[in-house]
Short mmCIF file of C-alpha atoms in Angstrom, two decimals:
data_model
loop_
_atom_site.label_atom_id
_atom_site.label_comp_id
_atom_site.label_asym_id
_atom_site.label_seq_id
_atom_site.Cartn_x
_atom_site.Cartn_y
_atom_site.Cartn_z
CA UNK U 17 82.84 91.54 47.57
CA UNK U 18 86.46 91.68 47.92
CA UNK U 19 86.83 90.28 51.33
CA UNK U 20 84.64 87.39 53.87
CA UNK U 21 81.49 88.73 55.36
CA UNK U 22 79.99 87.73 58.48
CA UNK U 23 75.95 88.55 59.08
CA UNK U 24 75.04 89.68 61.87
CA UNK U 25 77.37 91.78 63.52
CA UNK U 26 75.85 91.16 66.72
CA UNK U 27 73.79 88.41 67.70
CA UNK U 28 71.81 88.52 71.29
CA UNK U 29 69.65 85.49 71.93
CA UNK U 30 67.82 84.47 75.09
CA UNK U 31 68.66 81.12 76.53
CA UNK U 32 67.32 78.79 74.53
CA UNK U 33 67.09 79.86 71.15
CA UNK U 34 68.29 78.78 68.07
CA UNK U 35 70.63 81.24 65.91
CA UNK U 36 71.99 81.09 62.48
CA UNK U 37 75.32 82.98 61.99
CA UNK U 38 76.34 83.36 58.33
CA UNK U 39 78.69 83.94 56.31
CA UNK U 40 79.95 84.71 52.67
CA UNK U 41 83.49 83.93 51.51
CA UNK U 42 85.35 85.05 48.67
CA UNK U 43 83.94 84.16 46.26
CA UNK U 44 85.78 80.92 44.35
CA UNK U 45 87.51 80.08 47.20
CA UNK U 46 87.17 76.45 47.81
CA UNK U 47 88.11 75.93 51.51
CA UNK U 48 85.94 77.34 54.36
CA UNK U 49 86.44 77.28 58.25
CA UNK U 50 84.66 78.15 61.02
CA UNK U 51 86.61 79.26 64.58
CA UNK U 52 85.16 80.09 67.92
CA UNK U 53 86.68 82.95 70.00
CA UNK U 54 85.92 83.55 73.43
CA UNK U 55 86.19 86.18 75.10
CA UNK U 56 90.40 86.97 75.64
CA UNK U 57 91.01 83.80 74.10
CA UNK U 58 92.69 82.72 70.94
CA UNK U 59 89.93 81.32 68.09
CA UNK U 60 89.09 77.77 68.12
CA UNK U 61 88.25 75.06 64.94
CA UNK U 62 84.94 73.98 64.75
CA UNK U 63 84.48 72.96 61.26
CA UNK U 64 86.02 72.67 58.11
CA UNK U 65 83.94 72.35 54.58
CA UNK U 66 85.79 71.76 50.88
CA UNK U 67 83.54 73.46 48.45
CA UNK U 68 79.67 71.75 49.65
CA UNK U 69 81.46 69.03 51.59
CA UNK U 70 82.22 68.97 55.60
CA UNK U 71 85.20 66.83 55.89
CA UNK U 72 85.90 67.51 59.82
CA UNK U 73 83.48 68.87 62.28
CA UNK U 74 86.14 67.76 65.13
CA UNK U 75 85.85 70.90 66.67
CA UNK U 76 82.24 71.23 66.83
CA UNK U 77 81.12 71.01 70.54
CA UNK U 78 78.21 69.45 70.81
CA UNK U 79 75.37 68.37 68.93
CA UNK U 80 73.76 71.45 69.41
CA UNK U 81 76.00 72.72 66.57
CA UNK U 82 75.18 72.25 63.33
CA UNK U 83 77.13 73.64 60.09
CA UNK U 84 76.25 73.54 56.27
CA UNK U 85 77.26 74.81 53.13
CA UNK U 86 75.02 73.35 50.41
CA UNK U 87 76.34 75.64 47.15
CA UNK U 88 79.59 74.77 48.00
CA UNK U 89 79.82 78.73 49.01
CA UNK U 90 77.90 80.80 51.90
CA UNK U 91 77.79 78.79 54.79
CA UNK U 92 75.58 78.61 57.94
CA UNK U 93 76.57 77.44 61.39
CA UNK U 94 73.25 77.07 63.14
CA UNK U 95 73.54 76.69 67.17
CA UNK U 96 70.37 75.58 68.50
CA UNK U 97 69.15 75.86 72.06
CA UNK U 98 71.94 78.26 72.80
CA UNK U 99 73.51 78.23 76.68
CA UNK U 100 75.39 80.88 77.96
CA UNK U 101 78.52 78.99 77.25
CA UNK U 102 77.68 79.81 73.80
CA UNK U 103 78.77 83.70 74.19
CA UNK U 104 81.39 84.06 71.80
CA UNK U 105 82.49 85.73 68.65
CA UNK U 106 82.21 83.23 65.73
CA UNK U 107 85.13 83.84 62.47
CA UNK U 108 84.76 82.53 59.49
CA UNK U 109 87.78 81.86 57.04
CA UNK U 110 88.21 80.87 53.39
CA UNK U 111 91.10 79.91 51.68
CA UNK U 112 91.22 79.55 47.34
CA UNK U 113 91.92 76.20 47.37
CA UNK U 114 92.01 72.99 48.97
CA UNK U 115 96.12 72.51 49.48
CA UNK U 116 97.38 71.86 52.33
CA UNK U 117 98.38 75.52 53.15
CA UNK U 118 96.62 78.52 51.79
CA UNK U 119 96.96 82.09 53.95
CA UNK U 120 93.45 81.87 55.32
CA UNK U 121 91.26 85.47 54.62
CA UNK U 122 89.01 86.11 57.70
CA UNK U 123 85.49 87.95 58.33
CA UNK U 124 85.17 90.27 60.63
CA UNK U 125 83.27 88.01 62.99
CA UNK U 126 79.83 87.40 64.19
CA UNK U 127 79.52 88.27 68.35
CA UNK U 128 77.42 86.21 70.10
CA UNK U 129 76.09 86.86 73.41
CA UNK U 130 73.21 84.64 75.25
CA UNK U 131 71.41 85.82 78.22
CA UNK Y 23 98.44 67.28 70.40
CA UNK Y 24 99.37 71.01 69.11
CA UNK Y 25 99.67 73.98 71.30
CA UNK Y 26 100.29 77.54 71.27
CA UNK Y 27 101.52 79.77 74.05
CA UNK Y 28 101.80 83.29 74.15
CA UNK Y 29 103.03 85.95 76.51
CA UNK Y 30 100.50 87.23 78.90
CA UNK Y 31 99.54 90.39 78.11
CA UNK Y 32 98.71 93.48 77.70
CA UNK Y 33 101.72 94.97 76.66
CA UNK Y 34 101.48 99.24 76.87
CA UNK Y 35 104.32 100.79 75.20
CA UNK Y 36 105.29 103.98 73.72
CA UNK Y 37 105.56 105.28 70.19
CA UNK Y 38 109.71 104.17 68.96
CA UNK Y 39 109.95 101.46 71.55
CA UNK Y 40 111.17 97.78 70.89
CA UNK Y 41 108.63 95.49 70.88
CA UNK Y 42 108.80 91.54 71.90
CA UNK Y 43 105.76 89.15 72.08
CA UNK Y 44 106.63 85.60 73.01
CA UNK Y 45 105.23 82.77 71.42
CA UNK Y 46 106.20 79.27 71.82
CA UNK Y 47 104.55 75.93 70.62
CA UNK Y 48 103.77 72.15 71.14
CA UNK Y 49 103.66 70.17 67.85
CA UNK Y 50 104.93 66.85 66.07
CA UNK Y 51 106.60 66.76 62.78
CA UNK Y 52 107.51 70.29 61.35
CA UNK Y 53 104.53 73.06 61.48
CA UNK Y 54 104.55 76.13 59.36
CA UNK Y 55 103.83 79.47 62.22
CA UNK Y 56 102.17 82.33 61.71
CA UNK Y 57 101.58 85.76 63.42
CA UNK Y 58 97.99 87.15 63.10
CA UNK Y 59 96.64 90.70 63.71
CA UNK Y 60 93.25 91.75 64.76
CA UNK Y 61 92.63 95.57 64.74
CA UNK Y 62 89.90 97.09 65.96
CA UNK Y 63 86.65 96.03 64.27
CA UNK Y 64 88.53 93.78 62.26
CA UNK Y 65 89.00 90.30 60.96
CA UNK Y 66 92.49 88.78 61.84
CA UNK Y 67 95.31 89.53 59.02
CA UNK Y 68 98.40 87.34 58.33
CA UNK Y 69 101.23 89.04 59.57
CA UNK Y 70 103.71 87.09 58.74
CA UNK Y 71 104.47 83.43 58.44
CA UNK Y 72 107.55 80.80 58.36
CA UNK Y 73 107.70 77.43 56.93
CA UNK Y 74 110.56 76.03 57.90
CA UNK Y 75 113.04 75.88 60.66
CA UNK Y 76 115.35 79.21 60.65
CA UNK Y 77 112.93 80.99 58.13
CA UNK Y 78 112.55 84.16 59.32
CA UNK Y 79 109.09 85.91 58.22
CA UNK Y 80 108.99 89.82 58.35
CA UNK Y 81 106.06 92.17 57.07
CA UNK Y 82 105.29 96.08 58.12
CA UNK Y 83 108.56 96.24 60.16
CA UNK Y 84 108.01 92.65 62.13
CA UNK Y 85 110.07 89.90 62.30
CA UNK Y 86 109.82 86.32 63.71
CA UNK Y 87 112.38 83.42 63.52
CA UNK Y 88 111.16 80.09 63.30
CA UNK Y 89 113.59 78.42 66.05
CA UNK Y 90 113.06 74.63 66.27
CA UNK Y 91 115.48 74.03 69.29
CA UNK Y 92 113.88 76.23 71.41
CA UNK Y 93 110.28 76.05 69.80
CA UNK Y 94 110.15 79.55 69.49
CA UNK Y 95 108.59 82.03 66.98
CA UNK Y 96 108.63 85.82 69.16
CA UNK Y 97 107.50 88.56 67.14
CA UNK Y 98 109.31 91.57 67.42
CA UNK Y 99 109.65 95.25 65.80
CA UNK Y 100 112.28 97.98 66.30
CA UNK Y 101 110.44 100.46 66.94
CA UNK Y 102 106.57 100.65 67.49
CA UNK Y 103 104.02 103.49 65.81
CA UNK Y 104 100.61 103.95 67.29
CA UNK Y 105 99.19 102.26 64.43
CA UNK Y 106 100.29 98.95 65.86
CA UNK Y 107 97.66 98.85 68.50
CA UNK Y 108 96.21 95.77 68.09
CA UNK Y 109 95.69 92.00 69.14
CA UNK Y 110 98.51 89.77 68.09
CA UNK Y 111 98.16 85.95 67.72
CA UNK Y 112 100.88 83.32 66.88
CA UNK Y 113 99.15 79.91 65.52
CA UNK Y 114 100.56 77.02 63.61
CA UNK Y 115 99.44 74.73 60.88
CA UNK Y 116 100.63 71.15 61.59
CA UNK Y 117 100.03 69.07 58.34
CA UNK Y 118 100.09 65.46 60.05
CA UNK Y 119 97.42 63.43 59.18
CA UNK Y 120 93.94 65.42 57.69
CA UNK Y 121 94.56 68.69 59.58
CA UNK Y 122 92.94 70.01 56.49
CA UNK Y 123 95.01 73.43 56.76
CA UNK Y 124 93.23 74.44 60.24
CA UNK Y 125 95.27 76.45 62.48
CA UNK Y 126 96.08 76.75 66.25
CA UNK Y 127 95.94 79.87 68.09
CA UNK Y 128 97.70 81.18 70.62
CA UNK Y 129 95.26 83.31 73.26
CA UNK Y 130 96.45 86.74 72.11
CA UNK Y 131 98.55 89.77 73.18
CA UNK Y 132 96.89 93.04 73.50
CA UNK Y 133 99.28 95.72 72.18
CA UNK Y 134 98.99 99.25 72.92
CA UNK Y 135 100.91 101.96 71.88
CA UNK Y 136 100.64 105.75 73.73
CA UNK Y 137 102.32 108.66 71.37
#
C-alpha cells in the first residue's frame, strides 16, 4: 500500500479485555513507532522498534502494554486487561530508515474506547 | 526533559484572514521542530519542519521560524482557505542521547475556517 495502515478503525472493549491494535507500515521502512493520543491532547511515545527489534519501550505505561514486531514489519501493540484510562486513539508511524531524523509517515489511527 | 506548548485553542477564522498559532518549547542541545496536520479522518502530515536556529520552514502557504532566543516556532499563513480546517501540532525531535528519532507533541490547535 502506499501509505501506514491501522486495523481496526474502531476498537470498543469492555473493561477488562485484552485488545490487539495493528498495524502495517510502508513497506521497507525500517523504523516503527507507536504514539498514544488522548482525547484533545497531543500524541504520546510508547514504543519504538528498528526493523524486529524494540530498542525503547520508555513510553509504554504499564505492564499491561505489550508491543511486538517479529518480521521486522507489521507490528502489534497488545493492551491487556484494558481500564478506562486506556480510551485513546493509538498512531502508528514508520520512517525508511534508522537515522537519526527521517519525516515520520503516520496511519490514520486506531480509536480506542473501554467501557 | 522536552516540552511543547501550544496556543489554546480553537481558533475560528474566516476565509483570507491571517493566521498565527503559537508554539513554544523546552529542550537541551539544539532540536529540529516540526508542524503537523491532522485533517479530518486522517493521519498527521508534516507540515513543515526546521533544523536549525533561524531556518525558516514553509509548505502550502505556512511559515515558521525556528527562533532560539525566544524558543519559538509560531506557524503562520497570510491568508487562510477553508481547506485549512484542521488540527495543527508543533513537536520537536531532540537527538540527545538514544531519542531514537521520537518526537514531542504539542496538545494541538483546532483550526476552523467559515467561507
Amino acid at each position: 500500500g502506499a501509505g501506514v495502515s491501522q486495523s481496526p478503525r474502531y476498537k470498543v472493549a469492555k473493561r477488562g479485555q485484552d485488545v490487539a491494535l495493528r498495524c502495517d507500515p510502508i513497506s521497507g521502512h525500517v523504523s516503527l513507532f507507536w504514539y498514544q493520543q488522548a482525547l484533545g491532547q497531543g500524541p504520546e511515545f510508547l514504543t519504538y522498534f528498528q526493523n524486529e527489534a524494540q530498542l525503547d519501550k520508555s513510553g509504554l505505561p504499564s505492564d499491561r502494554f505489550f508491543a511486538e514486531r517479529p518480521e521486522g514489519s507489521v507490528s502489534t501493540l497488545k493492551i491487556q486487561r484494558t481500564q478506562q484510562e486506556d480510551s485513546a486513539v493509538y498512531l502508528c508511524a514508520s520512517t525508511e530508515t534508522e537515522l537519526s531524523y527521517n519525516e515520520q509517515f503516520f496511519g490514520p489511527g486506531t480509536r480506542l474506547t473501554v467501557l | 526533559g522536552n516540552s511543547v506548548t501550544q496556543m489554546e485553542g480553537p481558533v475560528t477564522l474566516s476565509e483570507e484572514a491571517f493566521l498565527t498559532i503559537n508554539c513554544t518549547y523546552t529542550a537541551t542541545g539544539y532540536p529540529s521542530l516540526f508542524w503537523y496536520v491532522q485533517y479530518p479522518g486522517e493521519g498527521l502530515q508534516l507540515l513543515l519542519k526546521a533544523t536549525k536556529a533561524d531556518d525558516k520552514g514553509s509548505n502550502k502557504g505556512f511559515e515558521a521560524t525556528y527562533r532560539k532566543e525566544t524558543t519559538s516556532f509560531h506557524l503562520e499563513k497570510g491568508s487562510v482557505q477553508v481547506s485549512d480546517s484542521a488540527v495543527y501540532f508543533c513537536a520537536l525531535y531532540n537527538a540527545g542521547g538514544t531519542s531514537y528519532g521520537k518526537l514531542t507533541f504539542g496538545q494541538g490547535t483546532i483550526l476552523t475556517v467559515h467561507p
